[in-house]
mmCIF file of C-alpha atoms in Angstrom:
data_model
loop_
_atom_site.group_PDB
_atom_site.id
_atom_site.type_symbol
_atom_site.label_atom_id
_atom_site.label_comp_id
_atom_site.label_asym_id
_atom_site.label_seq_id
_atom_site.Cartn_x
_atom_site.Cartn_y
_atom_site.Cartn_z
ATOM 1 C CA MET A 1 -38.310 14.119 -22.446
ATOM 2 C CA ARG A 2 -39.552 10.522 -22.526
ATOM 3 C CA THR A 3 -38.408 10.044 -26.087
ATOM 4 C CA LEU A 4 -34.814 10.779 -25.095
ATOM 5 C CA LYS A 5 -34.752 8.204 -22.284
ATOM 6 C CA GLY A 6 -34.062 5.212 -24.570
ATOM 7 C CA PRO A 7 -31.249 6.834 -26.608
ATOM 8 C CA LEU A 8 -29.695 8.368 -23.483
ATOM 9 C CA LEU A 9 -29.719 5.032 -21.689
ATOM 10 C CA SER A 10 -28.129 3.336 -24.703
ATOM 11 C CA ALA A 11 -25.442 6.022 -24.913
ATOM 12 C CA LEU A 12 -24.725 5.665 -21.199
ATOM 13 C CA LEU A 13 -24.328 1.887 -21.514
ATOM 14 C CA VAL A 14 -21.948 2.282 -24.456
ATOM 15 C CA ALA A 15 -19.906 4.927 -22.601
ATOM 16 C CA THR A 16 -19.563 2.847 -19.428
ATOM 17 C CA SER A 17 -18.564 -0.270 -21.339
ATOM 18 C CA ALA A 18 -15.873 1.756 -23.125
ATOM 19 C CA CYS A 19 -14.466 2.787 -19.731
ATOM 20 C CA ASP A 20 -13.827 -0.780 -18.597
ATOM 21 C CA ALA A 21 -10.130 -0.807 -17.722
ATOM 22 C CA THR A 22 -9.789 -4.592 -17.632
ATOM 23 C CA ASN A 23 -8.117 -6.245 -20.594
ATOM 24 C CA TYR A 24 -7.255 -9.919 -20.150
ATOM 25 C CA GLN A 25 -6.730 -12.862 -22.390
ATOM 26 C CA ARG A 26 -7.775 -16.028 -20.598
ATOM 27 C CA ILE A 27 -5.117 -18.740 -20.552
ATOM 28 C CA ASP A 28 -7.293 -21.265 -18.699
ATOM 29 C CA GLU A 29 -9.762 -21.275 -15.800
ATOM 30 C CA HIS A 30 -7.032 -20.156 -13.351
ATOM 31 C CA PHE A 31 -4.595 -17.994 -15.337
ATOM 32 C CA GLU A 32 -4.946 -14.815 -17.411
ATOM 33 C CA PHE A 33 -2.568 -12.479 -19.215
ATOM 34 C CA GLY A 34 -3.241 -8.746 -19.426
ATOM 35 C CA TYR A 35 -3.787 -5.674 -17.286
ATOM 36 C CA THR A 36 -6.452 -4.128 -15.074
ATOM 37 C CA ASP A 37 -5.921 -0.389 -14.771
ATOM 38 C CA ARG A 38 -2.561 0.404 -16.341
ATOM 39 C CA THR A 39 -1.573 -0.619 -19.850
ATOM 40 C CA ASP A 40 2.064 -0.237 -18.796
ATOM 41 C CA TYR A 41 1.697 -2.988 -16.170
ATOM 42 C CA THR A 42 0.801 -6.258 -17.817
ATOM 43 C CA ASN A 43 1.223 -9.510 -15.961
ATOM 44 C CA VAL A 44 0.215 -13.135 -15.778
ATOM 45 C CA TYR A 45 -2.491 -13.443 -13.124
ATOM 46 C CA CYS A 46 -3.552 -16.481 -11.120
ATOM 47 C CA GLY A 47 -6.832 -16.104 -9.280
ATOM 48 C CA GLY A 48 -6.642 -12.345 -9.817
ATOM 49 C CA LEU A 49 -3.176 -12.003 -8.239
ATOM 50 C CA PRO A 50 -0.027 -11.140 -10.228
ATOM 51 C CA VAL A 51 2.383 -14.040 -10.733
ATOM 52 C CA ILE A 52 5.502 -12.159 -11.873
ATOM 53 C CA PRO A 53 6.919 -9.482 -9.547
ATOM 54 C CA GLY A 54 7.395 -6.377 -11.669
ATOM 55 C CA GLY A 55 5.079 -7.658 -14.397
ATOM 56 C CA CYS A 56 5.855 -8.859 -17.900
ATOM 57 C CA ASP A 57 5.497 -7.392 -21.366
ATOM 58 C CA GLU A 58 4.772 -10.555 -23.323
ATOM 59 C CA ALA A 59 3.677 -14.123 -22.696
ATOM 60 C CA LYS A 60 3.097 -17.381 -24.522
ATOM 61 C CA TRP A 61 1.459 -20.544 -23.284
ATOM 62 C CA ALA A 62 0.564 -24.098 -24.180
ATOM 63 C CA GLY A 63 -0.459 -27.080 -22.096
ATOM 64 C CA ASP A 64 0.894 -26.809 -18.553
ATOM 65 C CA LEU A 65 3.403 -24.035 -19.328
ATOM 66 C CA ILE A 66 3.377 -20.250 -19.408
ATOM 67 C CA VAL A 67 6.482 -18.398 -20.562
ATOM 68 C CA ALA A 68 6.744 -14.652 -19.956
ATOM 69 C CA ARG A 69 9.341 -11.981 -20.574
ATOM 70 C CA GLY A 70 9.773 -8.415 -19.473
ATOM 71 C CA LEU A 71 12.207 -5.549 -19.551
ATOM 72 C CA ARG A 72 14.881 -5.774 -16.884
ATOM 73 C CA SER A 73 14.206 -2.210 -15.680
ATOM 74 C CA SER A 74 10.744 -3.275 -14.455
ATOM 75 C CA HIS A 75 12.085 -5.911 -12.063
ATOM 76 C CA PRO A 76 13.519 -4.823 -8.690
ATOM 77 C CA TYR A 77 15.151 -8.166 -7.949
ATOM 78 C CA ASP A 78 17.734 -6.763 -5.561
ATOM 79 C CA TRP A 79 15.228 -7.356 -2.713
ATOM 80 C CA SER A 80 14.099 -10.774 -3.896
ATOM 81 C CA PRO A 81 14.942 -13.835 -1.790
ATOM 82 C CA GLN A 82 16.162 -15.465 -5.011
ATOM 83 C CA ALA A 83 18.032 -12.423 -6.303
ATOM 84 C CA LYS A 84 20.752 -13.026 -8.853
ATOM 85 C CA ALA A 85 22.544 -10.872 -11.375
ATOM 86 C CA VAL A 86 20.995 -11.400 -14.796
ATOM 87 C CA PRO A 87 22.658 -9.712 -17.783
ATOM 88 C CA GLY A 88 20.749 -8.299 -20.738
ATOM 89 C CA PRO A 89 17.729 -6.092 -21.277
ATOM 90 C CA MET A 90 15.094 -8.853 -21.028
ATOM 91 C CA LEU A 91 14.234 -11.279 -18.239
ATOM 92 C CA TYR A 92 12.380 -14.540 -18.811
ATOM 93 C CA PHE A 93 10.088 -16.557 -16.548
ATOM 94 C CA ILE A 94 8.616 -20.044 -16.823
ATOM 95 C CA ILE A 95 5.480 -20.994 -14.897
ATOM 96 C CA HIS A 96 4.462 -24.632 -14.521
ATOM 97 C CA LYS A 97 0.720 -24.146 -14.011
ATOM 98 C CA THR A 98 -0.156 -27.359 -12.144
ATOM 99 C CA GLU A 99 2.779 -27.036 -9.781
ATOM 100 C CA TYR A 100 2.096 -23.326 -9.236
ATOM 101 C CA LEU A 101 -1.525 -24.060 -8.324
ATOM 102 C CA THR A 102 -0.678 -26.849 -5.866
ATOM 103 C CA ASN A 103 2.016 -24.876 -4.029
ATOM 104 C CA THR A 104 0.953 -22.353 -1.380
ATOM 105 C CA ALA A 105 3.895 -19.963 -1.857
ATOM 106 C CA ALA A 106 3.371 -16.951 -4.100
ATOM 107 C CA GLN A 107 5.318 -15.594 -7.042
ATOM 108 C CA GLU A 108 9.040 -16.444 -7.161
ATOM 109 C CA LEU A 109 8.874 -18.441 -3.906
ATOM 110 C CA ASN A 110 6.587 -20.983 -5.585
ATOM 111 C CA ASP A 111 8.188 -24.196 -6.880
ATOM 112 C CA GLY A 112 6.206 -23.806 -10.103
ATOM 113 C CA PHE A 113 7.977 -20.512 -10.882
ATOM 114 C CA GLU A 114 11.356 -20.324 -12.659
ATOM 115 C CA GLY A 115 13.177 -17.059 -13.135
ATOM 116 C CA PRO A 116 14.428 -14.578 -13.710
ATOM 117 C CA LEU A 117 16.373 -16.180 -16.562
ATOM 118 C CA SER A 118 18.760 -14.340 -18.856
ATOM 119 C CA GLU A 119 18.253 -14.406 -22.611
ATOM 120 C CA ALA A 120 21.082 -16.948 -22.962
ATOM 121 C CA GLU A 121 19.674 -19.209 -20.219
ATOM 122 C CA PHE A 122 16.215 -18.993 -21.703
ATOM 123 C CA SER A 123 17.164 -19.578 -25.341
ATOM 124 C CA ALA A 124 18.988 -22.758 -24.315
ATOM 125 C CA ARG A 125 15.866 -24.169 -22.656
ATOM 126 C CA ASP A 126 12.787 -22.439 -24.110
ATOM 127 C CA PRO A 127 10.026 -25.005 -23.491
ATOM 128 C CA LEU A 128 7.818 -23.472 -26.231
ATOM 129 C CA PRO A 129 10.305 -22.577 -28.985
ATOM 130 C CA LYS A 130 7.778 -22.555 -31.832
ATOM 131 C CA LYS A 131 5.135 -20.457 -30.040
ATOM 132 C CA PRO A 132 5.239 -16.681 -30.594
ATOM 133 C CA PHE A 133 5.003 -14.291 -27.650
ATOM 134 C CA ARG A 134 1.742 -12.354 -27.321
ATOM 135 C CA THR A 135 1.271 -8.795 -26.123
ATOM 136 C CA THR A 136 -1.855 -6.869 -25.202
ATOM 137 C CA LYS A 137 -1.500 -5.106 -28.556
ATOM 138 C CA ASP A 138 -2.400 -8.412 -30.242
ATOM 139 C CA TRP A 139 -6.039 -8.158 -29.245
#
Protein backbone atom coordinates (compact mmCIF):
# COMPACT_ATOMS: atom_id res chain seq x y z
CA MET A 1 0.00 0.00 0.00
CA ARG A 2 2.82 2.41 0.83
CA THR A 3 4.39 1.99 -2.58
CA LEU A 4 1.23 3.28 -4.26
CA LYS A 5 1.07 6.47 -2.17
CA GLY A 6 3.61 8.40 -4.28
CA PRO A 7 2.13 7.51 -7.70
CA LEU A 8 -1.43 8.05 -6.44
CA LEU A 9 -0.54 11.46 -5.04
CA SER A 10 1.13 12.43 -8.32
CA ALA A 11 -1.90 11.28 -10.31
CA LEU A 12 -4.21 13.24 -8.03
CA LEU A 13 -2.15 16.42 -8.47
CA VAL A 14 -2.18 16.03 -12.25
CA ALA A 15 -5.95 15.40 -12.28
CA THR A 16 -6.76 18.43 -10.12
CA SER A 17 -4.55 20.73 -12.16
CA ALA A 18 -6.33 19.55 -15.32
CA CYS A 19 -9.66 20.54 -13.75
CA ASP A 20 -8.68 24.18 -13.28
CA ALA A 21 -11.41 26.10 -15.10
CA THR A 22 -9.53 29.41 -15.20
CA ASN A 23 -7.97 30.40 -18.49
CA TYR A 24 -6.67 33.97 -18.69
CA GLN A 25 -4.08 35.80 -20.66
CA ARG A 26 -2.67 38.63 -18.58
CA ILE A 27 -2.79 42.03 -20.28
CA ASP A 28 -1.08 43.86 -17.41
CA GLU A 29 -1.19 43.88 -13.60
CA HIS A 30 -4.85 45.02 -13.62
CA PHE A 31 -6.44 43.54 -16.76
CA GLU A 32 -6.86 40.01 -18.12
CA PHE A 33 -8.61 38.43 -21.08
CA GLY A 34 -10.18 34.98 -20.85
CA TYR A 35 -12.77 32.99 -18.94
CA THR A 36 -13.26 31.39 -15.54
CA ASP A 37 -15.85 28.63 -15.72
CA ARG A 38 -17.47 28.84 -19.15
CA THR A 39 -15.53 28.82 -22.40
CA ASP A 40 -18.55 30.44 -24.06
CA TYR A 41 -18.25 33.52 -21.82
CA THR A 42 -14.94 35.24 -22.39
CA ASN A 43 -14.41 38.78 -21.25
CA VAL A 44 -11.86 41.42 -20.38
CA TYR A 45 -11.52 41.49 -16.59
CA CYS A 46 -10.29 44.28 -14.35
CA GLY A 47 -9.53 43.25 -10.79
CA GLY A 48 -11.46 40.02 -11.38
CA LEU A 49 -14.65 41.80 -12.52
CA PRO A 50 -15.94 41.70 -16.12
CA VAL A 51 -15.49 44.94 -18.06
CA ILE A 52 -17.81 44.30 -21.03
CA PRO A 53 -21.48 43.55 -20.28
CA GLY A 54 -22.33 40.40 -22.23
CA GLY A 55 -18.67 39.47 -22.69
CA CYS A 56 -16.51 39.51 -25.79
CA ASP A 57 -15.18 36.88 -28.15
CA GLU A 58 -11.86 38.46 -29.08
CA ALA A 59 -9.54 41.18 -27.82
CA LYS A 60 -6.33 42.95 -28.74
CA TRP A 61 -4.25 45.32 -26.68
CA ALA A 62 -1.20 47.55 -26.69
CA GLY A 63 -0.07 50.34 -24.41
CA ASP A 64 -3.03 51.99 -22.69
CA LEU A 65 -5.68 50.49 -24.98
CA ILE A 66 -7.75 47.32 -25.08
CA VAL A 67 -10.04 46.69 -28.05
CA ALA A 68 -12.64 43.93 -27.83
CA ARG A 69 -15.38 42.60 -30.06
CA GLY A 70 -18.27 40.24 -29.59
CA LEU A 71 -21.32 38.88 -31.32
CA ARG A 72 -24.31 41.19 -31.12
CA SER A 73 -26.58 38.40 -29.83
CA SER A 74 -24.55 38.25 -26.59
CA HIS A 75 -25.23 41.88 -25.66
CA PRO A 76 -28.60 42.83 -24.13
CA TYR A 77 -28.13 46.56 -24.62
CA ASP A 78 -31.82 47.38 -24.59
CA TRP A 79 -31.56 47.84 -20.79
CA SER A 80 -28.29 49.75 -20.86
CA PRO A 81 -28.25 53.41 -19.81
CA GLN A 82 -26.28 54.10 -23.00
CA ALA A 83 -28.41 51.91 -25.26
CA LYS A 84 -28.30 52.63 -28.96
CA ALA A 85 -29.19 50.69 -32.07
CA VAL A 86 -26.04 49.21 -33.57
CA PRO A 87 -26.33 47.43 -36.93
CA GLY A 88 -24.31 44.37 -37.87
CA PRO A 89 -23.41 41.06 -36.29
CA MET A 90 -20.39 42.30 -34.30
CA LEU A 91 -20.06 44.97 -31.61
CA TYR A 92 -16.78 46.66 -30.75
CA PHE A 93 -15.51 48.18 -27.50
CA ILE A 94 -12.50 50.33 -26.67
CA ILE A 95 -11.14 50.49 -23.12
CA HIS A 96 -8.68 53.20 -22.11
CA LYS A 97 -6.96 51.38 -19.23
CA THR A 98 -5.66 54.35 -17.21
CA GLU A 99 -8.95 56.20 -17.42
CA TYR A 100 -10.93 53.05 -16.62
CA LEU A 101 -8.82 52.44 -13.51
CA THR A 102 -9.14 56.01 -12.20
CA ASN A 103 -12.92 56.20 -12.67
CA THR A 104 -15.17 54.63 -10.03
CA ALA A 105 -18.04 53.74 -12.38
CA ALA A 106 -18.16 50.20 -13.75
CA GLN A 107 -18.47 48.83 -17.26
CA GLU A 108 -20.19 51.08 -19.82
CA LEU A 109 -20.79 53.85 -17.26
CA ASN A 110 -17.02 54.36 -16.94
CA ASP A 111 -15.47 57.23 -18.92
CA GLY A 112 -12.68 54.88 -20.00
CA PHE A 113 -15.17 52.63 -21.81
CA GLU A 114 -16.34 53.26 -25.40
CA GLY A 115 -19.02 51.16 -27.02
CA PRO A 116 -20.86 49.44 -28.32
CA LEU A 117 -19.54 50.55 -31.72
CA SER A 118 -20.75 49.20 -35.05
CA GLU A 119 -18.30 47.66 -37.50
CA ALA A 120 -18.40 50.84 -39.61
CA GLU A 121 -17.81 53.12 -36.60
CA PHE A 122 -14.99 50.92 -35.39
CA SER A 123 -13.21 50.47 -38.72
CA ALA A 124 -13.10 54.26 -39.13
CA ARG A 125 -11.33 54.70 -35.79
CA ASP A 126 -9.62 51.42 -34.84
CA PRO A 127 -6.84 52.59 -32.49
CA LEU A 128 -4.83 49.38 -33.07
CA PRO A 129 -5.30 48.69 -36.80
CA LYS A 130 -2.19 46.55 -37.23
CA LYS A 131 -2.76 44.34 -34.16
CA PRO A 132 -4.64 41.06 -34.70
CA PHE A 133 -7.48 40.06 -32.39
CA ARG A 134 -6.77 37.19 -29.99
CA THR A 135 -9.16 34.49 -28.84
CA THR A 136 -8.85 31.90 -26.10
CA LYS A 137 -8.18 29.36 -28.86
CA ASP A 138 -4.83 31.09 -29.46
CA TRP A 139 -3.32 29.70 -26.29
